[in-house]
mmCIF file of C-alpha atoms in Angstrom:
data_model
loop_
_atom_site.group_PDB
_atom_site.id
_atom_site.type_symbol
_atom_site.label_atom_id
_atom_site.label_comp_id
_atom_site.label_asym_id
_atom_site.label_seq_id
_atom_site.Cartn_x
_atom_site.Cartn_y
_atom_site.Cartn_z
ATOM 1 C CA MET A 1 -9.321 -13.754 -4.210
ATOM 2 C CA SER A 2 -12.495 -14.970 -2.570
ATOM 3 C CA SER A 3 -15.696 -14.301 -4.462
ATOM 4 C CA SER A 4 -17.061 -12.789 -1.242
ATOM 5 C CA SER A 5 -14.420 -10.050 -0.981
ATOM 6 C CA ARG A 6 -16.203 -6.766 -0.304
ATOM 7 C CA VAL A 7 -14.962 -3.572 -1.958
ATOM 8 C CA LEU A 8 -16.156 -0.009 -1.425
ATOM 9 C CA VAL A 9 -15.478 2.350 -4.347
ATOM 10 C CA ALA A 10 -15.568 6.054 -3.432
ATOM 11 C CA ASP A 11 -15.382 8.575 -6.264
ATOM 12 C CA ASP A 12 -17.397 11.721 -6.950
ATOM 13 C CA ASP A 13 -17.258 10.997 -10.708
ATOM 14 C CA ARG A 14 -20.402 8.973 -11.395
ATOM 15 C CA ALA A 15 -19.040 7.489 -14.640
ATOM 16 C CA ILE A 16 -15.888 6.191 -12.940
ATOM 17 C CA ARG A 17 -17.892 4.928 -9.965
ATOM 18 C CA GLU A 18 -20.350 2.973 -12.088
ATOM 19 C CA SER A 19 -17.766 1.574 -14.500
ATOM 20 C CA LEU A 20 -15.599 0.338 -11.632
ATOM 21 C CA GLU A 21 -18.644 -1.149 -9.939
ATOM 22 C CA ARG A 22 -19.535 -3.151 -13.059
ATOM 23 C CA ALA A 23 -15.955 -4.257 -13.707
ATOM 24 C CA LEU A 24 -15.369 -5.405 -10.119
ATOM 25 C CA GLN A 25 -18.697 -7.233 -9.992
ATOM 26 C CA LEU A 26 -17.674 -9.150 -13.117
ATOM 27 C CA GLU A 27 -14.500 -10.167 -11.235
ATOM 28 C CA GLY A 28 -16.632 -11.607 -8.429
ATOM 29 C CA TYR A 29 -16.336 -8.825 -5.878
ATOM 30 C CA GLU A 30 -19.231 -7.575 -3.783
ATOM 31 C CA VAL A 31 -19.216 -3.852 -4.540
ATOM 32 C CA ARG A 32 -20.664 -0.838 -2.771
ATOM 33 C CA THR A 33 -20.158 2.765 -3.858
ATOM 34 C CA ALA A 34 -20.025 6.219 -2.305
ATOM 35 C CA ALA A 35 -19.934 9.670 -3.900
ATOM 36 C CA ASP A 36 -18.035 11.568 -1.208
ATOM 37 C CA GLY A 37 -16.033 11.207 1.977
ATOM 38 C CA VAL A 38 -18.960 11.546 4.368
ATOM 39 C CA GLN A 39 -20.856 8.741 2.599
ATOM 40 C CA THR A 40 -17.693 6.627 2.622
ATOM 41 C CA LEU A 41 -17.150 6.914 6.370
ATOM 42 C CA ALA A 42 -20.825 6.233 7.057
ATOM 43 C CA ALA A 43 -20.767 3.143 4.808
ATOM 44 C CA VAL A 44 -17.635 1.706 6.461
ATOM 45 C CA HIS A 45 -19.012 2.357 9.954
ATOM 46 C CA GLN A 46 -22.287 0.697 9.007
ATOM 47 C CA GLU A 47 -20.768 -2.417 7.442
ATOM 48 C CA PRO A 48 -17.043 -3.247 7.227
ATOM 49 C CA VAL A 49 -15.440 -4.020 3.864
ATOM 50 C CA ASP A 50 -12.320 -5.947 2.842
ATOM 51 C CA LEU A 51 -10.837 -3.189 0.707
ATOM 52 C CA LEU A 52 -11.351 0.511 -0.072
ATOM 53 C CA VAL A 53 -10.768 2.244 -3.408
ATOM 54 C CA LEU A 54 -10.634 5.971 -2.574
ATOM 55 C CA ASP A 55 -10.458 8.916 -4.949
ATOM 56 C CA VAL A 56 -8.307 11.678 -3.455
ATOM 57 C CA MET A 57 -10.318 14.599 -4.824
ATOM 58 C CA MET A 58 -13.842 14.380 -3.383
ATOM 59 C CA PRO A 59 -16.095 17.164 -2.057
ATOM 60 C CA GLY A 60 -16.341 17.729 1.680
ATOM 61 C CA VAL A 61 -14.068 15.142 3.263
ATOM 62 C CA ASP A 62 -11.557 14.083 0.597
ATOM 63 C CA GLY A 63 -9.882 10.686 0.260
ATOM 64 C CA LEU A 64 -6.921 11.716 2.419
ATOM 65 C CA GLY A 65 -9.292 12.821 5.170
ATOM 66 C CA VAL A 66 -11.237 9.564 5.002
ATOM 67 C CA CYS A 67 -8.042 7.559 5.284
ATOM 68 C CA ARG A 68 -6.766 9.612 8.237
ATOM 69 C CA VAL A 69 -10.058 9.207 10.123
ATOM 70 C CA LEU A 70 -10.146 5.439 9.589
ATOM 71 C CA ARG A 71 -6.531 4.982 10.654
ATOM 72 C CA ALA A 72 -7.069 7.148 13.728
ATOM 73 C CA GLU A 73 -9.979 4.861 14.631
ATOM 74 C CA GLY A 74 -7.685 1.834 14.342
ATOM 75 C CA ASN A 75 -9.317 0.639 11.105
ATOM 76 C CA ARG A 76 -6.654 -1.211 9.081
ATOM 77 C CA THR A 77 -8.746 -1.971 5.983
ATOM 78 C CA PRO A 78 -6.407 -1.915 2.937
ATOM 79 C CA VAL A 79 -6.761 1.338 0.952
ATOM 80 C CA LEU A 80 -5.944 1.876 -2.713
ATOM 81 C CA MET A 81 -5.878 5.616 -3.416
ATOM 82 C CA LEU A 82 -6.836 6.932 -6.856
ATOM 83 C CA THR A 83 -5.233 10.257 -7.701
ATOM 84 C CA ALA A 84 -5.018 12.550 -10.706
ATOM 85 C CA ARG A 85 -1.946 14.081 -9.073
ATOM 86 C CA VAL A 86 1.288 12.598 -10.347
ATOM 87 C CA GLU A 87 3.941 14.498 -8.407
ATOM 88 C CA THR A 88 5.823 12.536 -5.747
ATOM 89 C CA PRO A 89 4.841 14.851 -2.825
ATOM 90 C CA ASP A 90 1.175 14.273 -3.627
ATOM 91 C CA ARG A 91 1.669 10.512 -3.708
ATOM 92 C CA VAL A 92 3.552 10.673 -0.419
ATOM 93 C CA ALA A 93 0.634 12.617 1.089
ATOM 94 C CA GLY A 94 -1.600 9.635 0.377
ATOM 95 C CA LEU A 95 0.844 7.239 1.993
ATOM 96 C CA ASP A 96 1.252 9.601 4.927
ATOM 97 C CA ALA A 97 -2.528 9.491 5.436
ATOM 98 C CA GLY A 98 -2.279 5.716 5.788
ATOM 99 C CA ALA A 99 -3.015 4.457 2.268
ATOM 100 C CA ASP A 100 -1.464 1.116 1.300
ATOM 101 C CA ASP A 101 -1.090 1.810 -2.409
ATOM 102 C CA TYR A 102 -1.918 4.489 -4.957
ATOM 103 C CA LEU A 103 -2.804 4.492 -8.653
ATOM 104 C CA PRO A 104 -2.597 7.639 -10.804
ATOM 105 C CA LYS A 105 -5.464 8.434 -13.187
ATOM 106 C CA PRO A 106 -5.991 7.542 -15.955
ATOM 107 C CA PHE A 107 -5.278 3.883 -15.201
ATOM 108 C CA GLU A 108 -5.657 0.528 -16.936
ATOM 109 C CA LEU A 109 -8.311 -1.731 -15.424
ATOM 110 C CA ASP A 110 -5.925 -4.706 -15.439
ATOM 111 C CA GLU A 111 -3.444 -2.776 -13.304
ATOM 112 C CA LEU A 112 -6.124 -1.766 -10.811
ATOM 113 C CA LEU A 113 -7.297 -5.389 -10.545
ATOM 114 C CA ALA A 114 -3.715 -6.576 -10.009
ATOM 115 C CA ARG A 115 -3.235 -4.072 -7.201
ATOM 116 C CA LEU A 116 -6.480 -5.101 -5.516
ATOM 117 C CA ARG A 117 -5.504 -8.782 -5.654
ATOM 118 C CA ALA A 118 -2.107 -7.995 -4.136
ATOM 119 C CA LEU A 119 -3.648 -5.946 -1.307
ATOM 120 C CA LEU A 120 -6.121 -8.710 -0.514
ATOM 121 C CA ARG A 121 -3.384 -11.360 -0.523
ATOM 122 C CA ARG A 122 -1.274 -9.357 1.897
ATOM 123 C CA SER A 123 -4.198 -8.640 4.216
ATOM 124 C CA ALA A 124 -5.246 -12.301 4.438
ATOM 125 C CA PRO A 125 -4.657 -13.786 7.909
ATOM 126 C CA LEU A 126 -1.619 -16.002 8.209
ATOM 127 C CA PRO A 127 -1.979 -19.577 9.466
ATOM 128 C CA GLU A 128 -1.299 -20.034 13.160
ATOM 129 C CA GLU A 129 2.191 -21.502 13.419
ATOM 130 C CA GLY A 130 3.512 -19.750 16.494
ATOM 131 C CA ALA A 131 5.448 -16.527 16.690
ATOM 132 C CA GLU A 132 8.312 -16.107 14.236
ATOM 133 C CA PRO A 133 11.613 -14.784 15.629
ATOM 134 C CA SER A 134 12.428 -11.130 15.110
ATOM 135 C CA LEU A 135 14.723 -10.168 12.235
ATOM 136 C CA HIS A 136 17.646 -7.784 12.777
ATOM 137 C CA VAL A 137 19.770 -5.619 10.495
ATOM 138 C CA GLY A 138 22.041 -3.299 12.450
ATOM 139 C CA ASP A 139 19.818 -1.364 14.886
ATOM 140 C CA LEU A 140 16.680 -2.276 12.932
ATOM 141 C CA ARG A 141 14.393 -4.908 14.473
ATOM 142 C CA LEU A 142 11.453 -6.339 12.563
ATOM 143 C CA ASP A 143 8.802 -8.598 14.098
ATOM 144 C CA PRO A 144 7.158 -10.531 11.211
ATOM 145 C CA SER A 145 4.385 -12.026 13.345
ATOM 146 C CA ALA A 146 3.248 -8.760 14.941
ATOM 147 C CA ARG A 147 4.140 -6.764 11.784
ATOM 148 C CA ARG A 148 6.004 -4.151 13.831
ATOM 149 C CA VAL A 149 9.391 -2.541 13.287
ATOM 150 C CA TRP A 150 11.813 -0.522 15.415
ATOM 151 C CA ARG A 151 14.880 1.553 14.522
ATOM 152 C CA ALA A 152 17.275 2.196 17.414
ATOM 153 C CA GLY A 153 14.484 1.263 19.835
ATOM 154 C CA THR A 154 11.934 3.664 18.317
ATOM 155 C CA GLU A 155 8.921 2.085 16.661
ATOM 156 C CA ALA A 156 7.945 3.189 13.141
ATOM 157 C CA GLU A 157 4.347 3.014 11.927
ATOM 158 C CA LEU A 158 4.231 1.367 8.492
ATOM 159 C CA SER A 159 1.396 0.634 6.093
ATOM 160 C CA LYS A 160 0.926 -2.921 4.808
ATOM 161 C CA THR A 161 2.823 -2.215 1.607
ATOM 162 C CA GLU A 162 5.658 -0.451 3.399
ATOM 163 C CA PHE A 163 6.037 -3.302 5.877
ATOM 164 C CA ASP A 164 5.977 -5.960 3.140
ATOM 165 C CA LEU A 165 8.649 -4.108 1.174
ATOM 166 C CA LEU A 166 10.855 -3.654 4.221
ATOM 167 C CA GLU A 167 10.432 -7.293 5.250
ATOM 168 C CA LEU A 168 11.460 -8.444 1.761
ATOM 169 C CA LEU A 169 14.608 -6.317 1.943
ATOM 170 C CA VAL A 170 15.446 -7.443 5.504
ATOM 171 C CA ARG A 171 15.005 -11.142 4.666
ATOM 172 C CA ASN A 172 17.459 -10.594 1.804
ATOM 173 C CA ALA A 173 19.840 -8.288 3.686
ATOM 174 C CA GLY A 174 23.045 -7.703 1.754
ATOM 175 C CA ILE A 175 21.531 -8.998 -1.498
ATOM 176 C CA VAL A 176 20.668 -6.540 -4.257
ATOM 177 C CA LEU A 177 17.074 -7.127 -5.375
ATOM 178 C CA ASP A 178 16.236 -5.847 -8.854
ATOM 179 C CA HIS A 179 13.107 -3.836 -9.611
ATOM 180 C CA THR A 180 11.341 -6.706 -11.405
ATOM 181 C CA THR A 181 11.850 -9.092 -8.475
ATOM 182 C CA ILE A 182 10.532 -6.557 -5.961
ATOM 183 C CA TYR A 183 7.474 -5.682 -8.071
ATOM 184 C CA ASP A 184 6.685 -9.365 -8.538
ATOM 185 C CA ARG A 185 7.101 -10.240 -4.849
ATOM 186 C CA ILE A 186 5.259 -7.226 -3.416
ATOM 187 C CA TRP A 187 2.688 -6.261 -6.023
ATOM 188 C CA GLY A 188 2.475 -9.501 -8.021
ATOM 189 C CA TYR A 189 2.785 -7.371 -11.135
ATOM 190 C CA ASP A 190 5.726 -5.716 -12.915
ATOM 191 C CA PHE A 191 4.733 -2.134 -13.689
ATOM 192 C CA GLY A 192 7.647 -1.666 -16.083
ATOM 193 C CA PRO A 193 10.790 0.482 -16.131
ATOM 194 C CA GLU A 194 8.903 3.790 -16.298
ATOM 195 C CA SER A 195 6.963 3.207 -13.078
ATOM 196 C CA LYS A 196 7.847 5.414 -10.098
ATOM 197 C CA ASN A 197 5.807 3.298 -7.671
ATOM 198 C CA LEU A 198 8.761 1.507 -6.087
ATOM 199 C CA ALA A 199 10.891 4.644 -5.810
ATOM 200 C CA VAL A 200 8.113 6.423 -3.928
ATOM 201 C CA TYR A 201 7.787 3.584 -1.401
ATOM 202 C CA ILE A 202 11.559 3.411 -0.903
ATOM 203 C CA SER A 203 11.719 7.171 -0.285
ATOM 204 C CA TYR A 204 8.860 6.902 2.174
ATOM 205 C CA LEU A 205 10.543 4.067 4.087
ATOM 206 C CA ARG A 206 13.677 6.196 4.274
ATOM 207 C CA ARG A 207 11.715 9.097 5.724
ATOM 208 C CA LYS A 208 10.365 6.857 8.473
ATOM 209 C CA LEU A 209 13.451 4.753 9.186
ATOM 210 C CA GLU A 210 16.348 7.098 8.469
ATOM 211 C CA PRO A 211 15.730 10.354 10.352
ATOM 212 C CA ALA A 212 18.411 13.028 10.208
ATOM 213 C CA GLY A 213 21.587 11.980 11.930
ATOM 214 C CA THR A 214 21.062 8.216 11.602
ATOM 215 C CA PRO A 215 23.129 6.107 9.228
ATOM 216 C CA PRO A 216 21.251 4.988 6.079
ATOM 217 C CA LEU A 217 20.053 1.405 5.836
ATOM 218 C CA ILE A 218 18.416 1.148 2.412
ATOM 219 C CA GLN A 219 20.939 1.411 -0.411
ATOM 220 C CA THR A 220 20.171 2.218 -4.047
ATOM 221 C CA VAL A 221 22.189 0.272 -6.600
ATOM 222 C CA ARG A 222 21.768 2.475 -9.638
ATOM 223 C CA GLY A 223 20.312 0.736 -12.653
ATOM 224 C CA VAL A 224 19.692 -2.473 -10.691
ATOM 225 C CA GLY A 225 17.574 -2.131 -7.569
ATOM 226 C CA TYR A 226 17.822 -1.906 -3.789
ATOM 227 C CA THR A 227 19.414 -3.627 -0.833
ATOM 228 C CA ILE A 228 19.467 -3.146 2.927
ATOM 229 C CA ARG A 229 22.634 -3.322 4.995
ATOM 230 C CA PRO A 230 23.954 -1.649 8.142
ATOM 231 C CA GLN A 231 26.614 1.030 7.676
#
């Protein structure tokens, strides 16, 4: 992580906002804060940042609304969504709005820092080495260089985290990857056996890549992990 990485923290809870600001500054980040969605959008439009930490529940325009507006504008800044909601549909709503990761409250600071580092690593530009060939599994085509994916000729819009997870599975097609390996490769941090983070992302990939009537690609190996293979 570069010491010049710029983070905008948006939360209507002043105590959380200020404590995160201090903690991130101690880690070397340049930090700006906002108390609601309108301030957040204005701040991003005024001066771009490298990463956004968005609380879902904010007055006026909430975190989901902020994320939808930015994505509609073509802004691909990585977004970590903070949410007090723990049910899977609520987490999926954040991903559907274009967030790259989510963290339920209350959270440990070390976990938040690990997630920010992972998002920044994945958003860093790759060295110019020419276009990499597309990867194929059945009727799925993945272009690593352009970070685009198609299923049966139809393109699917994926967030950074979704694409990274799918690419990991495709590059290891037919191999069962355990939870620990996936967490380490994608998030750089093993959230433990109780975490639902991976399951939510897998279910979201399935929603986007396995519409009704199409054969499943992503297979669950109960008690072990996941693999991808054509049926």
